[in-house]
Coordinates of C-alpha atoms in Angstrom, one line a residue:
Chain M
X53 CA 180.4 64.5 209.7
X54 CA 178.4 64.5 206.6
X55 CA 176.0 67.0 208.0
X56 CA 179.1 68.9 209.0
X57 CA 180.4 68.6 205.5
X58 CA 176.9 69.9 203.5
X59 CA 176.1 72.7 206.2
X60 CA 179.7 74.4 205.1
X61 CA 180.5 76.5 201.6
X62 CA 178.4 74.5 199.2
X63 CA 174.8 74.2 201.3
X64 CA 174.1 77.1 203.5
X65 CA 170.2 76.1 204.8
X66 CA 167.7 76.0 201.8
X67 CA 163.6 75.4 201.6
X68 CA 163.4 72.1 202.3
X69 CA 166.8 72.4 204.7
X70 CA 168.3 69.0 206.8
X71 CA 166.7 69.1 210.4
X72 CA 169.1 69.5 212.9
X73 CA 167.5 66.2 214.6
X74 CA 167.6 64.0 211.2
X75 CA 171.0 64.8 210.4
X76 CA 172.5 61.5 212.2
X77 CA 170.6 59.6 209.6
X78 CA 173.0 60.5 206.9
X79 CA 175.8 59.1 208.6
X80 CA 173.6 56.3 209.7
X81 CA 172.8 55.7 205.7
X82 CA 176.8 56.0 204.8
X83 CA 177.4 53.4 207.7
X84 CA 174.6 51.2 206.6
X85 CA 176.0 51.0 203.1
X86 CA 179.4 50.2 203.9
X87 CA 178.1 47.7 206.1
X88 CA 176.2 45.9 203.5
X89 CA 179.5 45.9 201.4
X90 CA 181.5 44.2 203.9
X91 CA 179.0 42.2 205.0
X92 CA 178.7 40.9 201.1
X93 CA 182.6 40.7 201.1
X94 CA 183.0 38.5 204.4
X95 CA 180.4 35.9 203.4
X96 CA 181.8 36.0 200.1
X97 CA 185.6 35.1 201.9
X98 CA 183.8 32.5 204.5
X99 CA 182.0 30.7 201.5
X100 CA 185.1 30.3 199.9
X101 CA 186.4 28.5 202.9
X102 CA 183.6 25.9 203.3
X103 CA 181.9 27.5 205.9
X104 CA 178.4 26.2 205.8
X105 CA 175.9 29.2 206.7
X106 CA 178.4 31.3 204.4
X107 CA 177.6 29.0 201.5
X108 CA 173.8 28.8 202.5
X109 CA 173.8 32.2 202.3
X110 CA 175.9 32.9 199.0
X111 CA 173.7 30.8 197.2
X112 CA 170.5 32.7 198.3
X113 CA 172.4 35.9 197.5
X114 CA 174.0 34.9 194.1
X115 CA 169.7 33.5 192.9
X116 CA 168.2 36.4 194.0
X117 CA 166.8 38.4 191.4
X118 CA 169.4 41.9 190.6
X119 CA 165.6 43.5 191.1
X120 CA 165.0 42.3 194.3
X121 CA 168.5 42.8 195.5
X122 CA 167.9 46.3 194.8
X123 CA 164.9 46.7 196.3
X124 CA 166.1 44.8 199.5
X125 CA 169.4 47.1 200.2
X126 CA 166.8 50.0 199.7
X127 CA 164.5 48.5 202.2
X128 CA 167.2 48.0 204.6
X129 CA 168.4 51.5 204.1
X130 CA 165.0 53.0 205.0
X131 CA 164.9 50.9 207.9
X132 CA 168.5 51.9 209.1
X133 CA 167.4 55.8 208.5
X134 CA 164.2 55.7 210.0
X135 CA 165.8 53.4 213.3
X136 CA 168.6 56.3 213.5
X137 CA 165.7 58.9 213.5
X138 CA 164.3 57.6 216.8
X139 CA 166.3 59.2 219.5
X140 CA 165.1 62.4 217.6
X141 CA 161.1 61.3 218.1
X142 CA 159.1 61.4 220.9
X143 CA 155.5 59.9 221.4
X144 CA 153.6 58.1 218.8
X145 CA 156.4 59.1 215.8
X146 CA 159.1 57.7 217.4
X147 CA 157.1 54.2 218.0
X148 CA 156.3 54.3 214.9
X149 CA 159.9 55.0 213.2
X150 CA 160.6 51.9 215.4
X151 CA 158.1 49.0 214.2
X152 CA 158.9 50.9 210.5
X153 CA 162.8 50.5 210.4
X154 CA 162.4 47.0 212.3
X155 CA 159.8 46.0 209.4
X156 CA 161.9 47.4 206.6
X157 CA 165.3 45.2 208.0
X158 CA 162.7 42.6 208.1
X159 CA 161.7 42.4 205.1
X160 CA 164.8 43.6 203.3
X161 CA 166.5 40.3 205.1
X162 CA 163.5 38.2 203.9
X163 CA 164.2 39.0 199.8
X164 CA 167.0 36.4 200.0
X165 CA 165.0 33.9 202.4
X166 CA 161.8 33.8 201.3
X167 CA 159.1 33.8 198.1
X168 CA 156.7 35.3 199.9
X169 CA 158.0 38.7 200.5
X170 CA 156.6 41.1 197.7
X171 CA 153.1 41.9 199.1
X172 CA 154.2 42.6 202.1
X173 CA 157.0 44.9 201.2
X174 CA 154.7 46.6 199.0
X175 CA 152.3 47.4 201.5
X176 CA 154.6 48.2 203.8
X177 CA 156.7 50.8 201.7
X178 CA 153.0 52.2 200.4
X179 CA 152.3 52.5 204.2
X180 CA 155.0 54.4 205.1
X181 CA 154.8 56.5 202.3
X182 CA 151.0 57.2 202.8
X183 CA 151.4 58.0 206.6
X184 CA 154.6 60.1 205.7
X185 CA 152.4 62.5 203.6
X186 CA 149.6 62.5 206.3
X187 CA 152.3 63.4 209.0
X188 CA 153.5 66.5 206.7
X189 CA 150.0 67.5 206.0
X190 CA 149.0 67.2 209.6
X191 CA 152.0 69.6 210.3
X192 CA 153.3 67.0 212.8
X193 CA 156.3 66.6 210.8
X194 CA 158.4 69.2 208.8
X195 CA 159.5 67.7 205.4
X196 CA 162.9 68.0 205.0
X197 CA 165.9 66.3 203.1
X198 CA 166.4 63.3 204.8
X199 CA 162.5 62.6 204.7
X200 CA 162.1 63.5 201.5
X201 CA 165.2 61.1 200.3
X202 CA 163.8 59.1 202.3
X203 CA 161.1 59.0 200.8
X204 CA 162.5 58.9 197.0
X205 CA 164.3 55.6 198.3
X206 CA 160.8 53.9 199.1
X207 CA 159.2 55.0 196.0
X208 CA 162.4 53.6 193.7
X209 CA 161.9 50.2 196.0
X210 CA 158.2 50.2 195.5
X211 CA 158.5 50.3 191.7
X212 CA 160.9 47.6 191.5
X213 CA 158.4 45.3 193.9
X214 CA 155.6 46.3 191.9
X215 CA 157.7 45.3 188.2
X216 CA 158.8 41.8 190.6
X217 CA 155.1 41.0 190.7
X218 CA 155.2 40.4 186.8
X219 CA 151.8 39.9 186.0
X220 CA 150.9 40.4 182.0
X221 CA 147.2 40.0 180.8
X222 CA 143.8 41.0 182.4
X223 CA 141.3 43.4 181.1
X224 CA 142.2 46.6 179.7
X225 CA 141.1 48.0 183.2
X226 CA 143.7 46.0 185.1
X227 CA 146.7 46.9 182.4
X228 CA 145.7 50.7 182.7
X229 CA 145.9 50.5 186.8
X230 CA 149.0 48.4 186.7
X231 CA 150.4 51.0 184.2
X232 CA 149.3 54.1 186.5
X233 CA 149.7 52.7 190.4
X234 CA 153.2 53.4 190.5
X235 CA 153.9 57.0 188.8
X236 CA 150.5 57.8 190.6
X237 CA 151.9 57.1 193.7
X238 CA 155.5 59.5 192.9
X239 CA 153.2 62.0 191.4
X240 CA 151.0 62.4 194.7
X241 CA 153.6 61.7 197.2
X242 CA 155.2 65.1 195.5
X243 CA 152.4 66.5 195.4
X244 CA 151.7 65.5 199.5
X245 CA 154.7 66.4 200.9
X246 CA 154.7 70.3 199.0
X247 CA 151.1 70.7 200.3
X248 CA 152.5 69.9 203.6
X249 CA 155.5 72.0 203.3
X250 CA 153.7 75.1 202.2
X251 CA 151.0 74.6 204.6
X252 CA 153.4 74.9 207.4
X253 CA 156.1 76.6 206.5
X254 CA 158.7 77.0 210.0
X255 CA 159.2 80.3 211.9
X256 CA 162.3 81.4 209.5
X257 CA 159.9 81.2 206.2
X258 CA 158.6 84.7 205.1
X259 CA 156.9 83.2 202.5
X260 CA 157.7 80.5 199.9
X261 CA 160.8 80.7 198.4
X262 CA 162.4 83.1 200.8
X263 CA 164.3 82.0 204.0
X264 CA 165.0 84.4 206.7
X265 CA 168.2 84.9 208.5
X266 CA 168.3 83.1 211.7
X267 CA 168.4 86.0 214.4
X268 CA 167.0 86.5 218.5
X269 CA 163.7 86.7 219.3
X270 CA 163.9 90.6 220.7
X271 CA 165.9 93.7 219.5
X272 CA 168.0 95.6 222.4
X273 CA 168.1 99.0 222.7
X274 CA 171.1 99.1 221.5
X275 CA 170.2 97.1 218.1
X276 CA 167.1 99.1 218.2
X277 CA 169.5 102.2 217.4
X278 CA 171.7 100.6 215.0
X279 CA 168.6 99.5 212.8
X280 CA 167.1 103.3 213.4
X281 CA 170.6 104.9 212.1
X282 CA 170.7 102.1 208.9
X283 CA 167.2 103.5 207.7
X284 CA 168.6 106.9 208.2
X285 CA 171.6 106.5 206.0
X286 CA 170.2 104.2 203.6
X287 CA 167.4 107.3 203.3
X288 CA 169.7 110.1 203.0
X289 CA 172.3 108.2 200.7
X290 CA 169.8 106.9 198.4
X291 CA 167.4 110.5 198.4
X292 CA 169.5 111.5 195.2
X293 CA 168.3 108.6 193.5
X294 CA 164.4 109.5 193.3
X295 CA 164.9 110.2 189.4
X296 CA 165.5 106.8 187.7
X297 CA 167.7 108.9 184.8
X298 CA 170.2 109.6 187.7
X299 CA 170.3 106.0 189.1
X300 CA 171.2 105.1 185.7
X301 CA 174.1 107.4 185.5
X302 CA 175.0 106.4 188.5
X303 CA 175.7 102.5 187.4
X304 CA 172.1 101.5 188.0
X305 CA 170.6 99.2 185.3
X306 CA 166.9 98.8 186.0
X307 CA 166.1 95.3 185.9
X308 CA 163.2 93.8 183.5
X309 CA 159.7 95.5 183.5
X310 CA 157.6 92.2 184.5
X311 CA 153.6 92.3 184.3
X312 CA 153.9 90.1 187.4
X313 CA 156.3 91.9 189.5
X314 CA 155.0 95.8 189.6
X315 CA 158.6 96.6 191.9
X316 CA 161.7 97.4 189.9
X317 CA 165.2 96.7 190.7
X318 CA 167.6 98.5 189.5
X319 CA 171.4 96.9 189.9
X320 CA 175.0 98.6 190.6
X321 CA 177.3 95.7 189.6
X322 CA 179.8 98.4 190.5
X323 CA 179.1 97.6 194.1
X324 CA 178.8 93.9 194.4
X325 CA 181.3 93.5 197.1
X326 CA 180.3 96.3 199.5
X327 CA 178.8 95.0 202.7
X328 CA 176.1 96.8 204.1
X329 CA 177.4 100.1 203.0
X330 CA 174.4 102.5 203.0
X331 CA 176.5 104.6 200.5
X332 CA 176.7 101.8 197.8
X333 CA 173.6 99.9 198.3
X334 CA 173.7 96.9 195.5
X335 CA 170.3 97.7 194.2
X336 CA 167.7 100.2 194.1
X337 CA 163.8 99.2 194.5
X338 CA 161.4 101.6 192.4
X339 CA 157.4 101.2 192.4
X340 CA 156.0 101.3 188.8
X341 CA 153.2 103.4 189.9
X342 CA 150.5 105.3 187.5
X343 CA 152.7 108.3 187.9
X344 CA 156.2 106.5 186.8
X345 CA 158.7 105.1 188.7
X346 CA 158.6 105.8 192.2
X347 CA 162.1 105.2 194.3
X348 CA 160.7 102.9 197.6
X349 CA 164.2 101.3 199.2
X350 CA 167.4 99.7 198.5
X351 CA 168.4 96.7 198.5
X352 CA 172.0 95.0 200.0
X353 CA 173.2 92.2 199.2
X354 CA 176.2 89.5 200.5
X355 CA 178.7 88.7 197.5
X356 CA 177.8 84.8 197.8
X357 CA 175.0 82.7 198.8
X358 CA 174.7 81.0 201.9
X359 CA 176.9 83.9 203.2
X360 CA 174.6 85.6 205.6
X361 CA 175.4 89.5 206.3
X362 CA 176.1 91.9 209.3
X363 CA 172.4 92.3 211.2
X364 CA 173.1 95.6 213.4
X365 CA 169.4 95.8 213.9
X366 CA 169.3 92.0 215.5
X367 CA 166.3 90.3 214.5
X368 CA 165.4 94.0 212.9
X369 CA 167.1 93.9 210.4
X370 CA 167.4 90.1 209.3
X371 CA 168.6 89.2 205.8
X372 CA 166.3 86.7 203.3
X373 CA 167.2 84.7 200.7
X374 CA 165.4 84.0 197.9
X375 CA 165.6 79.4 197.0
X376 CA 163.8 76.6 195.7
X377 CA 162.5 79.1 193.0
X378 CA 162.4 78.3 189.2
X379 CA 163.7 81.4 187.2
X380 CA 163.0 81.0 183.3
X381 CA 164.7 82.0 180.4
X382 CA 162.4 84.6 179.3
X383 CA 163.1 87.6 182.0
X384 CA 161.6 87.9 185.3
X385 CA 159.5 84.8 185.4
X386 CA 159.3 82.0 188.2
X387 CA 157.7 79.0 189.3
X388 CA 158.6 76.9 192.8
X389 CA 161.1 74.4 193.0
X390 CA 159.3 70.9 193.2
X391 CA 160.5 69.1 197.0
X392 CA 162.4 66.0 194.8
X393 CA 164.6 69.7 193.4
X394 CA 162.8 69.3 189.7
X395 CA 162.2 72.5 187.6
X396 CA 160.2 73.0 184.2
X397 CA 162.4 71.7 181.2
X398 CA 164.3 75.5 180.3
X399 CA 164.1 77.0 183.7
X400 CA 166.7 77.3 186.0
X401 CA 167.2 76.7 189.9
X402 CA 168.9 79.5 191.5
X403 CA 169.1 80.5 195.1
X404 CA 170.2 84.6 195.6
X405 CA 173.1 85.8 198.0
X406 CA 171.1 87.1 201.3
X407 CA 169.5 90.5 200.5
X408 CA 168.2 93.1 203.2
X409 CA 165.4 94.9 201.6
X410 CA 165.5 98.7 203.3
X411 CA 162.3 100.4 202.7
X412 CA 162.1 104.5 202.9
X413 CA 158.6 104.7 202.6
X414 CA 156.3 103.2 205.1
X415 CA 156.1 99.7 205.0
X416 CA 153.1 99.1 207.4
X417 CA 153.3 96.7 209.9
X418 CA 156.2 94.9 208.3
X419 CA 158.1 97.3 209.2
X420 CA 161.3 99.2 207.2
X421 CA 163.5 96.0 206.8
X422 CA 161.2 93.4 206.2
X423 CA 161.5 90.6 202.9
X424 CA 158.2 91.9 201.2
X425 CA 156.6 95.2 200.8
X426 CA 153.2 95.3 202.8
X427 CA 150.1 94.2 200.3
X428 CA 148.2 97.1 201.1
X429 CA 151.1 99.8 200.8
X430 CA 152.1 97.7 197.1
X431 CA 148.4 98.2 195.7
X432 CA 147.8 101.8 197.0
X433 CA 151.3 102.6 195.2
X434 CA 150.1 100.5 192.1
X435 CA 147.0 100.7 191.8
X436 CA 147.0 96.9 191.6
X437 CA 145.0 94.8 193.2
Chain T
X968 CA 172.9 34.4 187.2
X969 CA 173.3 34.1 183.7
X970 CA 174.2 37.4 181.5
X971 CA 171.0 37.8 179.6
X972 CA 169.5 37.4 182.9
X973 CA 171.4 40.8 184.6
X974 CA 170.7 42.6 181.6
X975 CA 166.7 42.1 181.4
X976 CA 167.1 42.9 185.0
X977 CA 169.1 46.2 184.3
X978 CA 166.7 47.4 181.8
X979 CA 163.6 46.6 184.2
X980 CA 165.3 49.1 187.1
X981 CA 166.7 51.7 184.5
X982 CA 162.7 51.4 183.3
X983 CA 161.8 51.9 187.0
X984 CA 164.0 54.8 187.7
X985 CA 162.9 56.8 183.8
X986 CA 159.5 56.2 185.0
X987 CA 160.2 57.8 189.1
X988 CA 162.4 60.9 186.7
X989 CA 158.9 61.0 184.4
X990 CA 156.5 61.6 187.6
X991 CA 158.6 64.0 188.9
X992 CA 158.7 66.2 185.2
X993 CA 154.9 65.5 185.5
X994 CA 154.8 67.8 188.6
X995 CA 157.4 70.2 188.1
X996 CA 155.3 70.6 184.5
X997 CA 151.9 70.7 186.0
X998 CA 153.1 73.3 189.1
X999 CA 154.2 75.8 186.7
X1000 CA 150.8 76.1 185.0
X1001 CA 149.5 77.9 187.7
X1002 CA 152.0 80.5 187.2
X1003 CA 151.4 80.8 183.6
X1004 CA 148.7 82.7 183.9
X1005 CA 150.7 85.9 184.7
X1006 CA 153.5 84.9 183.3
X1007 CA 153.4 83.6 179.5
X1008 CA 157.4 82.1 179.4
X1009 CA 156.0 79.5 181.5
X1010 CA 153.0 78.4 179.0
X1011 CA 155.3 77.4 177.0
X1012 CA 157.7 75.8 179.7
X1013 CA 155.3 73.8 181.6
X1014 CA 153.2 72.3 178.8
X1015 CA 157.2 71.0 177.3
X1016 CA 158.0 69.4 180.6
X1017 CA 154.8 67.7 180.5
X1018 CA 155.1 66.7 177.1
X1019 CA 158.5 65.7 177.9
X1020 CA 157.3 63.4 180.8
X1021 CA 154.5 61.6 178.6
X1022 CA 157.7 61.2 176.4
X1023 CA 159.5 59.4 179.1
X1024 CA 156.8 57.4 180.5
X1025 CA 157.1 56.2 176.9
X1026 CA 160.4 55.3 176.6
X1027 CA 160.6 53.6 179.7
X1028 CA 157.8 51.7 178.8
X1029 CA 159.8 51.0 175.2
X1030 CA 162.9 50.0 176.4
X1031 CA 161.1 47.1 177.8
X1032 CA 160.2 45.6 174.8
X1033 CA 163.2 46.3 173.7
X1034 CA 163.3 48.9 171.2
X1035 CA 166.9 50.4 169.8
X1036 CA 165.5 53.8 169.2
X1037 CA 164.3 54.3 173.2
X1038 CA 167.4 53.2 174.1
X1039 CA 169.4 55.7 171.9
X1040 CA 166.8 58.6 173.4
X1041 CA 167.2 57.4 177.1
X1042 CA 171.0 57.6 176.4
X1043 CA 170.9 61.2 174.8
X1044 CA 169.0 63.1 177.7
X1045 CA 170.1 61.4 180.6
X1046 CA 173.4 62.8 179.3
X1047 CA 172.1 66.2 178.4
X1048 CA 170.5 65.9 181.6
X1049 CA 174.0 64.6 183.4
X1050 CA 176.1 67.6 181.5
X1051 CA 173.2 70.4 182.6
X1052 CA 173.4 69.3 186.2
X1053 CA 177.1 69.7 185.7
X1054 CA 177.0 72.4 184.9
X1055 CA 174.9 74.2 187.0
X1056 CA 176.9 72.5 190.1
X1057 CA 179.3 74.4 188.9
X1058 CA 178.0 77.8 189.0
X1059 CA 177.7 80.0 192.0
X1060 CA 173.8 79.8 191.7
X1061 CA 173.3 77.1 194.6
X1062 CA 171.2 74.8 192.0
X1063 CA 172.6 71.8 194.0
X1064 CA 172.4 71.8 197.5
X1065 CA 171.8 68.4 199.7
X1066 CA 171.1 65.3 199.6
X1067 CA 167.8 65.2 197.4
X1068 CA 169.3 67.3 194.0
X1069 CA 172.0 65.0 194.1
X1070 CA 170.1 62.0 194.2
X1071 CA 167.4 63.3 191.8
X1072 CA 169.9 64.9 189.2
X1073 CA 172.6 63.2 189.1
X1074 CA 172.5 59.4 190.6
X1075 CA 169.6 58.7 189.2
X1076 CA 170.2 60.0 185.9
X1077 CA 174.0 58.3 186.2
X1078 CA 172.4 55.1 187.4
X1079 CA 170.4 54.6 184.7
X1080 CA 173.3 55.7 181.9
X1081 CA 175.5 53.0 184.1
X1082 CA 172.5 50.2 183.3
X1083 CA 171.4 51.4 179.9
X1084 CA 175.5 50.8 179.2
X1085 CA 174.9 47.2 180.7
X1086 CA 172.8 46.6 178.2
X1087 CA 174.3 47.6 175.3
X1088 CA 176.2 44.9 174.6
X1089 CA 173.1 42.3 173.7
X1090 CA 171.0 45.0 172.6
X1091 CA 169.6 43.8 169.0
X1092 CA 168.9 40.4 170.4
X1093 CA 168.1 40.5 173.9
X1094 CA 164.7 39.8 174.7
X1095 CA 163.0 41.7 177.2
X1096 CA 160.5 40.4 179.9
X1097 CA 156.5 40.3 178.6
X1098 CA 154.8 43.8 179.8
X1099 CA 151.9 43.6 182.1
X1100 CA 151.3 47.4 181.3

């Protein structure tokens, strides 16, 4: 249900999306937590009527550390995820995700029995973290949300076992590692699990930062004909557009000149709720080539995001979207969304409405409707390498 | 559990949490550095968020000792931070979408408002746990 529940208006599928697979583990979190609570609130109502165990385990509740209470209901929630993730895992993974969540209610139960719980739960969450990234780099795991929150939850309990262990003193060697360990850890798990990620990026990935419309593995005829007839239109409609002065009386505002980005686009605002109308295209793609500007394709584009558009063409003519992407404040400028959703302090996260690129020139062996313009075609318009 | 216990333990996780925020400006700082070379805006965006994270690692490590003035700054930008979240929830721009932005933008950053206001009450006088750091 809480799969169900992002998947609609607000989530549409997004870099690092929720595997169909891991999405039981949300529920399984939700459940978990509300567990916890009840579970808190019945030994709380069978202490107060002299039940024995209940006030055994009250008072190991109420002395436990707020810290370490913390760091236990995170342990516990790991472990409940990764247990709900097994069905899901075959082989070696799913073992694994077994003696993992068992170890994690383990030791989450042991915080309010025993003293002697801190190294292990620190190895173990560093463990789990460390083979996570090696799993994503290996490309035998995709990162998505649920292992990347997953992941966040383990690195919040591993800081607050590592500040339990309150040593003070030692050389200045000892401080600095004490100081470092921890944010050294969040910095390269980040760093890990994007590595992985763009390393092996799944089949619906053009390229980082754009996600392709999911669509069957082979055109029919027929679709072969409606994709052929789209370029046509989009060809003939647009043809009056090859001076940019026109486009611009037309309602076309030509976006920002960027150093990095030699393809213009120039906007029609005008036409923002047309779908797939070759005779009001949303935007206009012109190459700034030594020459001038140099009309290449249009560009359509769905009102909202998440809202993918009408593919005639099947898996021809299948709509991208550009996410996880860091636009700045100072035109045409981006960097990538980190996987834990952080962008540069004054840069914005924005994922686009679908677009279908339509290209009139040739586009190699991408083809007329692919995401990107082919490399080779971009440079020998250019002049760019 | 006595009261000035729950409070040095608040501070301790909000100091936990500021420093998991910091590591994560730390990367989304250093990853745009790359892209400065073509693209200037981002010189000047990516060396701020990694000032910006130095700044928090600070703080958090501050508010441990405790000092008034890294609790006032914690206060301010997890606010700022809070409201810009907000914000950008609200527009049609898809900025949060799933389980990790909302953890990472606003219960985090709520969490640690929620403890730092825990706190307030013994602030001039509470005394913090020694710092191994």
């Amino acid at each position: 249900m809480s799969y169900v529940s992002l998947i609609a208006q607000l989530y549409g599928r997004s870099m690092y999306d929720i595997a169909t697979d891991h999405a039981v583990a949300l529920s399984a979190a939700i459940a978990l937590l509300v567990f916890i609570l009840v579970f808190v609130r019945a030994l709380s109502f069978l202490a107060d009527r002299r039940v024995a165990l209940a006030l055994q385990l009250r008072e190991a509740y109420a002395t436990t550390p707020a810290m370490a209470k913390l760091a236990a209901i995170l342990m516990l929630l790991s472990g409940g995820i990764h247990l709900a993730l097994v069905p899901g895992h075959d082989g070696i993974t799913g073992q694994l995700f077994v003696i993992d969540g068992l170890g994690f209610i383990a030791l989450g139960i042991a915080v309010f029995l025993t003293s002697w719980w801190r190294r292990p739960a620190a190895l173990w969450l560093l463990a789990t973290i460390v083979a996570y990234i090696v799993w994503v780099i290996a490309g035998w795991e995709t990162p998505d949300q649920i292992g990347i929150a997953c992941k966040l939850i383990e690195i919040v309990a591993l800081g607050l076992v590592l500040r339990l262990n309150g040593r003070v003193g030692g050389s200045w060697l000892r401080r600095a590692w004490r100081a470092t360990a921890f944010p050294l850890v969040a910095v390269l798990t980040t760093l890990g699990i994007w590595v992985g990620g763009l390393a092996h990026p799944d089949a619906l990935h053009a390229h980082a930062g754009a996600l392709l419309q999911p669509v069957a593995a082979v055109a029919t005829p027929e679709e072969r004909a409606a994709a052929a007839q789209l370029l046509a239109a989009t060809r003939a409609s647009i043809a009056r557009y090859q001076d940019p002065a026109v486009a611009i009386a037309a309602g076309y505002k030509p976006g920002p000149a960027s150093s990095a980005d030699p393809l213009r686009h120039f906007e029609n605002q005008a036409n923002r709720n047309a779908i797939l109308d070759p005779n009001r295209p949303q935007a206009l793609v012109y190459a700034q080539t030594p020459r001038g500007l140099q009309l290449i394709g249009a560009m359509y584009q769905m009102p909202r995001v998440g809202q993918w558009g009408p593919d005639p063409g099947g898996p021809l003519t299948q709509w991208h979207q550009h996410e996880g992407i860091c636009f700045s404040p100072f035109g045409i400028e981006f960097s990538f969304e980190t996987p834990f959703w952080t962008c540069p302090v004054g840069s914005t996260s924005i994922t686009t409405a679908p677009m279908l690129h339509v290209w009139i020139i040739d586009n190699g062996k991408n083809g007329p409707f692919a995401a990107d313009l082919d490399k080779t075609i971009q440079r020998q318009l250019t002049g760019r390498s | 559990m006595n009261h000035a216990t729950s409070t040095g333990s608040a501070v301790e996780i909000a100091a936990v949490l500021v420093v998991v925020q910091a590591s994560f400006s730390l990367v989304a700082g250093l990853s745009a550095l790359p892209f400065a070379i073509v693209e200037p805006g981002f010189r000047i965006l990516g060396l701020v968020t990694i000032l910006i994270a130095i700044g928090m690692f600070w703080l958090a490590h501050s508010l441990r000792r405790p000092r008034r003035w890294a609790w006032r700054w914690l206060v301010t930008m997890e606010l700022l931070s809070l409201a810009i979240t907000a914000l950008l929830g609200l527009l049609p721009i898809g900025a949060v979408r799933g389980p990790v932005p909302v953890l990472v933008n606003l219960v985090i950053p709520l969490a640690v408002l929620v403890l730092l206001a825990a706190r307030s009450g013994d602030r001039p006088t509470q005394a913090g746990p020694a710092d191994p750091a």
